Tab-separated table of N, CA and C in Angstrom:
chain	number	residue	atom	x	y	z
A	1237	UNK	N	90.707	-61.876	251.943
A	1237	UNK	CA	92.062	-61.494	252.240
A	1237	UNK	C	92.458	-60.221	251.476
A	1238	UNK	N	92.279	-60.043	250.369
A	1238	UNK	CA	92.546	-59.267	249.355
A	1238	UNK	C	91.538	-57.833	250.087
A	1239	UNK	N	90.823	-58.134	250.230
A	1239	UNK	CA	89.381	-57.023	250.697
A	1239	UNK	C	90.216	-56.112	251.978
A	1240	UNK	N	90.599	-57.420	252.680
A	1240	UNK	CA	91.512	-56.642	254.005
A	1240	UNK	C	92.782	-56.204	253.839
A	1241	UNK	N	93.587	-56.490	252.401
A	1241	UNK	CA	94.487	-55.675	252.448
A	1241	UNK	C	94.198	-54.324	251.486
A	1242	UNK	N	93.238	-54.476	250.983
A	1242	UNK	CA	93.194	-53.117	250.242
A	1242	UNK	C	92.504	-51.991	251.515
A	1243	UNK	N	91.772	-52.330	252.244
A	1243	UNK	CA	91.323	-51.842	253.578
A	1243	UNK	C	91.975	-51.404	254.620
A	1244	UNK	N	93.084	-51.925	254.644
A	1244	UNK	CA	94.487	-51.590	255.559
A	1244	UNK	C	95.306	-50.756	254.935
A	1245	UNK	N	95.817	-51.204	253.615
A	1245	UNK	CA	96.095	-49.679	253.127
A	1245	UNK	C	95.629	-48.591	252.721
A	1246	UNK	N	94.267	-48.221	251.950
A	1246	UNK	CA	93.281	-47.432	252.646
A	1246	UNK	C	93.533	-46.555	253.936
A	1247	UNK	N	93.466	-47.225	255.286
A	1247	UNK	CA	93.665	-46.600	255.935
A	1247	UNK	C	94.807	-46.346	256.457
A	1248	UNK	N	96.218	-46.734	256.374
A	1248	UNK	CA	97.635	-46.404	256.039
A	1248	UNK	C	97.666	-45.242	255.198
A	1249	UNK	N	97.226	-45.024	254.393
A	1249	UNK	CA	97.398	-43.798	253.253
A	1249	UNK	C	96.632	-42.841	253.998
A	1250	UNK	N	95.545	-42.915	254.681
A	1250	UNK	CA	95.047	-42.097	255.333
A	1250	UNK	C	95.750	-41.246	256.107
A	1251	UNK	N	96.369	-42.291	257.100
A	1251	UNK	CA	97.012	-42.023	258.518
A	1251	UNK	C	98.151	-40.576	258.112
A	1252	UNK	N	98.794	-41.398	257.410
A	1252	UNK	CA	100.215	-41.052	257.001
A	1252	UNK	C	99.978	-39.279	255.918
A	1253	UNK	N	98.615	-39.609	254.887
A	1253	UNK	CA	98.171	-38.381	254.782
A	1253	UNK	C	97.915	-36.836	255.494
A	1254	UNK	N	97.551	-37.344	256.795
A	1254	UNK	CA	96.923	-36.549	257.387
A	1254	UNK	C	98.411	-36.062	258.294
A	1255	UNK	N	99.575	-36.391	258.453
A	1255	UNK	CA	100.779	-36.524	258.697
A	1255	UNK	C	101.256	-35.178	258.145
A	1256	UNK	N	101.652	-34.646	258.635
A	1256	UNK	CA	102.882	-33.366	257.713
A	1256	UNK	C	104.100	-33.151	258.978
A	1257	UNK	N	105.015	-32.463	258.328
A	1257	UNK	CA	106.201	-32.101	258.800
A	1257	UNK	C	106.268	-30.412	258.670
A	1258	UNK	N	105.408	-30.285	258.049
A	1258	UNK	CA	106.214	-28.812	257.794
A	1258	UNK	C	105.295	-27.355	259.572
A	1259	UNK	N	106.033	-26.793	259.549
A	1259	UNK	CA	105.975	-26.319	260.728
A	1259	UNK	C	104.465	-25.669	260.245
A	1260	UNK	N	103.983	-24.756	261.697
A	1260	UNK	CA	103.038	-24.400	261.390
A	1260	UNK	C	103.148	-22.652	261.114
A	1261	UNK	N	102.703	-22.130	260.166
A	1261	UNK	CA	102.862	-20.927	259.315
A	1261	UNK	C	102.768	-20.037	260.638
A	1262	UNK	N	103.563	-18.870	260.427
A	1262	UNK	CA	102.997	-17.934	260.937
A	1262	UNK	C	103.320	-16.597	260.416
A	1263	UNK	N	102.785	-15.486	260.182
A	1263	UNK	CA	102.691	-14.623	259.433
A	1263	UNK	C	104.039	-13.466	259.881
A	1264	UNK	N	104.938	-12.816	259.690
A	1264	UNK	CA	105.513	-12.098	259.829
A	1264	UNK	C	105.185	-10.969	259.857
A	1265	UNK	N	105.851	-9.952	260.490
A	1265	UNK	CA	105.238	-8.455	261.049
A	1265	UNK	C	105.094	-7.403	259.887
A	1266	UNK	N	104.228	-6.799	259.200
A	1266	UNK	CA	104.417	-5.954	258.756
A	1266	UNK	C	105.607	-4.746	258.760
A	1267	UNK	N	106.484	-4.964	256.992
A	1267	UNK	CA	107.570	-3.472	257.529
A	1267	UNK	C	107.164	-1.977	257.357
A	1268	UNK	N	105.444	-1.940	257.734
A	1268	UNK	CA	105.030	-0.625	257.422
A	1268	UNK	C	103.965	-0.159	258.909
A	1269	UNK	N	103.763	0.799	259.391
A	1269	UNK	CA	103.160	0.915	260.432
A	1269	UNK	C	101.883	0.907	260.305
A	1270	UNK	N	100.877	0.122	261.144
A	1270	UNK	CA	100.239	0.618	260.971
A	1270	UNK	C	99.041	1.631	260.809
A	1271	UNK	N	98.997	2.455	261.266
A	1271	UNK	CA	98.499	3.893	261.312
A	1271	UNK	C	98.612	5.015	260.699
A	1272	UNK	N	98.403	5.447	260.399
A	1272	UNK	CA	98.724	7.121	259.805
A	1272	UNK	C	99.872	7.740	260.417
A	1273	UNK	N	100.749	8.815	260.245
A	1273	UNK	CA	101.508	9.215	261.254
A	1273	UNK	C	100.589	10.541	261.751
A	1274	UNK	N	101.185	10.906	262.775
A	1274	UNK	CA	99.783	12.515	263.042
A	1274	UNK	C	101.047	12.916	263.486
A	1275	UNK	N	100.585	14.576	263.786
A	1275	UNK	CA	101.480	15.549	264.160
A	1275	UNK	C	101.056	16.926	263.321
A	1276	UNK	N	102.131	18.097	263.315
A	1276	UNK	CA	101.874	19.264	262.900
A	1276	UNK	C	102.119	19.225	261.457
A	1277	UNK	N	103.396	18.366	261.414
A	1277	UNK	CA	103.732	18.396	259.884
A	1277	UNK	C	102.396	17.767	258.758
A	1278	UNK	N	102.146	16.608	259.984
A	1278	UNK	CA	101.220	16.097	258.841
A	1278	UNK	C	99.688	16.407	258.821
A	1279	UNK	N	99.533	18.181	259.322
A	1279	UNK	CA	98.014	18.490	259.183
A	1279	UNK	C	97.863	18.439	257.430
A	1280	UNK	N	96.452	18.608	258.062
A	1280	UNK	CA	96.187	18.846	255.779
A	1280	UNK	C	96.513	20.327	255.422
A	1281	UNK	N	96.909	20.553	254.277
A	1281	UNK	CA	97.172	21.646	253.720
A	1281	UNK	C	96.331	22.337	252.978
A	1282	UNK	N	95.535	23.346	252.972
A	1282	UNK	CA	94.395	23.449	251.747
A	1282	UNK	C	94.823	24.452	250.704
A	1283	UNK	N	94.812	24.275	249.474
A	1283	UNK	CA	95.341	25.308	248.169
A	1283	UNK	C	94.400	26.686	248.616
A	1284	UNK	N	95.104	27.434	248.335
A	1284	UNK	CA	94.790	28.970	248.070
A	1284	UNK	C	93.099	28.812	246.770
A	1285	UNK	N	94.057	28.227	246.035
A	1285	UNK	CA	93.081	28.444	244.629
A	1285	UNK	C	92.620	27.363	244.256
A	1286	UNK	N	91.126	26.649	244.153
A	1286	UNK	CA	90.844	25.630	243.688
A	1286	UNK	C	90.941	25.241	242.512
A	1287	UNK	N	91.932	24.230	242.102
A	1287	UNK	CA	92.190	24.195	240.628
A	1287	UNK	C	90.981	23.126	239.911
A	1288	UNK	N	91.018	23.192	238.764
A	1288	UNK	CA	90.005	22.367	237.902
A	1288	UNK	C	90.366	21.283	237.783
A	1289	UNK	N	89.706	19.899	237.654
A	1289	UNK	CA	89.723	18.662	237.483
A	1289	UNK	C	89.885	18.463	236.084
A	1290	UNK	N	90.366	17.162	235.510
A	1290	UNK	CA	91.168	17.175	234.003
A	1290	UNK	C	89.269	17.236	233.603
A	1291	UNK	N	88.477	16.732	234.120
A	1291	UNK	CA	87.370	16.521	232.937
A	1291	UNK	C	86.534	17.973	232.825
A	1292	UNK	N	86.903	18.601	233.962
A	1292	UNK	CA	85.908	20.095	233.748
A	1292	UNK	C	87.029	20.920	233.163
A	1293	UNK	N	88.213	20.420	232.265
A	1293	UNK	CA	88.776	21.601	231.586
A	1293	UNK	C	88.820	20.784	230.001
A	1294	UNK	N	88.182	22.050	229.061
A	1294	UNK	CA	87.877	21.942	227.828
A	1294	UNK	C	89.678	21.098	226.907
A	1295	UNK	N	89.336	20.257	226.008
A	1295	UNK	CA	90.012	19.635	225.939
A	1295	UNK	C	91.667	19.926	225.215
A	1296	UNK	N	91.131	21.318	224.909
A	1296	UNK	CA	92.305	21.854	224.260
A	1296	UNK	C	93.187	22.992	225.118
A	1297	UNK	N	92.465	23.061	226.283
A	1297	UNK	CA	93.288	23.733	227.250
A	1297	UNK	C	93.973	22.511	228.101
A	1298	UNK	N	93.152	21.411	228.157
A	1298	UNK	CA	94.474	20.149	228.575
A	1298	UNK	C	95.199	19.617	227.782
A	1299	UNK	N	95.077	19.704	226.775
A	1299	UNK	CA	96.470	19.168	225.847
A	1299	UNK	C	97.109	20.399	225.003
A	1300	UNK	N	98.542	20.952	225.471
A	1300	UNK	CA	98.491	22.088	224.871
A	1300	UNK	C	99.874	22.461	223.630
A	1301	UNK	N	99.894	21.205	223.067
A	1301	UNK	CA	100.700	21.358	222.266
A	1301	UNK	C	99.909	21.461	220.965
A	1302	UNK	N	100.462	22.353	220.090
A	1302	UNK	CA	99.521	22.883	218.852
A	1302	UNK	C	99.445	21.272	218.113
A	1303	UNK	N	100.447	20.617	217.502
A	1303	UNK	CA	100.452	19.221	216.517
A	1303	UNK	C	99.682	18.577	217.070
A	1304	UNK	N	99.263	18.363	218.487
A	1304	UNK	CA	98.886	17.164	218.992
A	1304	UNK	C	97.218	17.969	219.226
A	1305	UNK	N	96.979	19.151	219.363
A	1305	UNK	CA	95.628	19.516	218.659
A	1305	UNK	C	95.215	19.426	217.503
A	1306	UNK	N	95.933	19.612	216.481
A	1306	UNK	CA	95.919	19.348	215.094
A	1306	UNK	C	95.657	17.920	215.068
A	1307	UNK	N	96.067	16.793	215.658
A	1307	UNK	CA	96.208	15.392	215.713
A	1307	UNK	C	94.497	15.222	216.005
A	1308	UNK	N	94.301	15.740	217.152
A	1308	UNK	CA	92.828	15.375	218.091
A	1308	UNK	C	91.816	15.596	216.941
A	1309	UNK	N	92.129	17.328	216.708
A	1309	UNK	CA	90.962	17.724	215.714
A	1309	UNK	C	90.760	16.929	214.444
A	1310	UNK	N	92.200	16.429	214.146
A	1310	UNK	CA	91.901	15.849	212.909
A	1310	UNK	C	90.756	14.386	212.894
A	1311	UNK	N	91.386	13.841	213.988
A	1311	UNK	CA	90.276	12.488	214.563
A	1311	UNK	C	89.003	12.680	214.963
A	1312	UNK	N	88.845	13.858	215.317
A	1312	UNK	CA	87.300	14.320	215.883
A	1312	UNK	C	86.678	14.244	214.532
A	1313	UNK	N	87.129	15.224	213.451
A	1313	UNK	CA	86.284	15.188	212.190
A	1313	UNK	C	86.465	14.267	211.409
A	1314	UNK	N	87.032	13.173	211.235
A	1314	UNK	CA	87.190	11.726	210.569
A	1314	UNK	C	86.768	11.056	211.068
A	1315	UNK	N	86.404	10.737	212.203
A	1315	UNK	CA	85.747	10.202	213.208
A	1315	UNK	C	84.313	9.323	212.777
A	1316	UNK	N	84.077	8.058	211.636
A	1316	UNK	CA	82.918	7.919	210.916
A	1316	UNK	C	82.352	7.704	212.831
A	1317	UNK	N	82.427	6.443	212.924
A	1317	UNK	CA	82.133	5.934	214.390
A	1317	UNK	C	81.283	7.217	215.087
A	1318	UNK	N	81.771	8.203	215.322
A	1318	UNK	CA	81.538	9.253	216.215
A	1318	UNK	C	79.789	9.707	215.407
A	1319	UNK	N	80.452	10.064	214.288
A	1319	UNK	CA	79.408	10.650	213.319
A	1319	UNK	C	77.926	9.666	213.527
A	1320	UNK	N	78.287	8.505	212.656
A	1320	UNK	CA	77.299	7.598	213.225
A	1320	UNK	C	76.336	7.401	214.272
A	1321	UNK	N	77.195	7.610	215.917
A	1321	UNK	CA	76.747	7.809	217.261
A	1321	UNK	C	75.225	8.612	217.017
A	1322	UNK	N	76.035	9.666	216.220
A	1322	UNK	CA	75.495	10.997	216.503
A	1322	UNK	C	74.237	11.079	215.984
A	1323	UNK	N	74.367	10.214	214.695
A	1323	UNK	CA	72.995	10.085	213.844
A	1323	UNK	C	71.989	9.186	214.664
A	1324	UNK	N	72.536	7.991	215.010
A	1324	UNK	CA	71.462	7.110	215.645
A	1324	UNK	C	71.045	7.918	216.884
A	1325	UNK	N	71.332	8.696	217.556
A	1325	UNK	CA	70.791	9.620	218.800
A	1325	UNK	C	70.071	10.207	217.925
């Protein structure tokens, strides 16, 4: 008796599991298009002058405030860590 009611609810918990209410999802529209826009405005533009990338310009022509070179240089030559590098190479 006991066997058949744990067996019946068993499958009651099942039933009722597999049960939902909540609606079924559906995704809402994107508020962005999707494509590129095209036209005249949006051809590409190409620079006159090819400018340099931050890593192919020497480091004191990208940072160009005098203190904050003074700052760098000072860390470059205190630098044990660096020094070290340099020895084990």
């Amino acid at each position: 008796m006991n066997r058949n009611l744990f067996l019946l609810l068993g499958v009651i918990v099942t039933l009722f599991g597999g049960c939902t209410l909540a609606p079924e999802y559906t995704r809402p529209a994107s508020p962005v298009p999707a494509d590129w826009p095209t036209g005249a405005a949006y051809n590409e533009t190409k620079s006159a002058v090819p400018a340099p990338t931050a890593a192919e310009l020497p480091w004191r022509e990208f940072f160009t405030d005098e203190r904050l070179q003074k700052v760098i240089e000072t860390a470059l030559n205190n630098n044990r860590d660096l020094r070290l590098a340099a020895l084990n190479v």
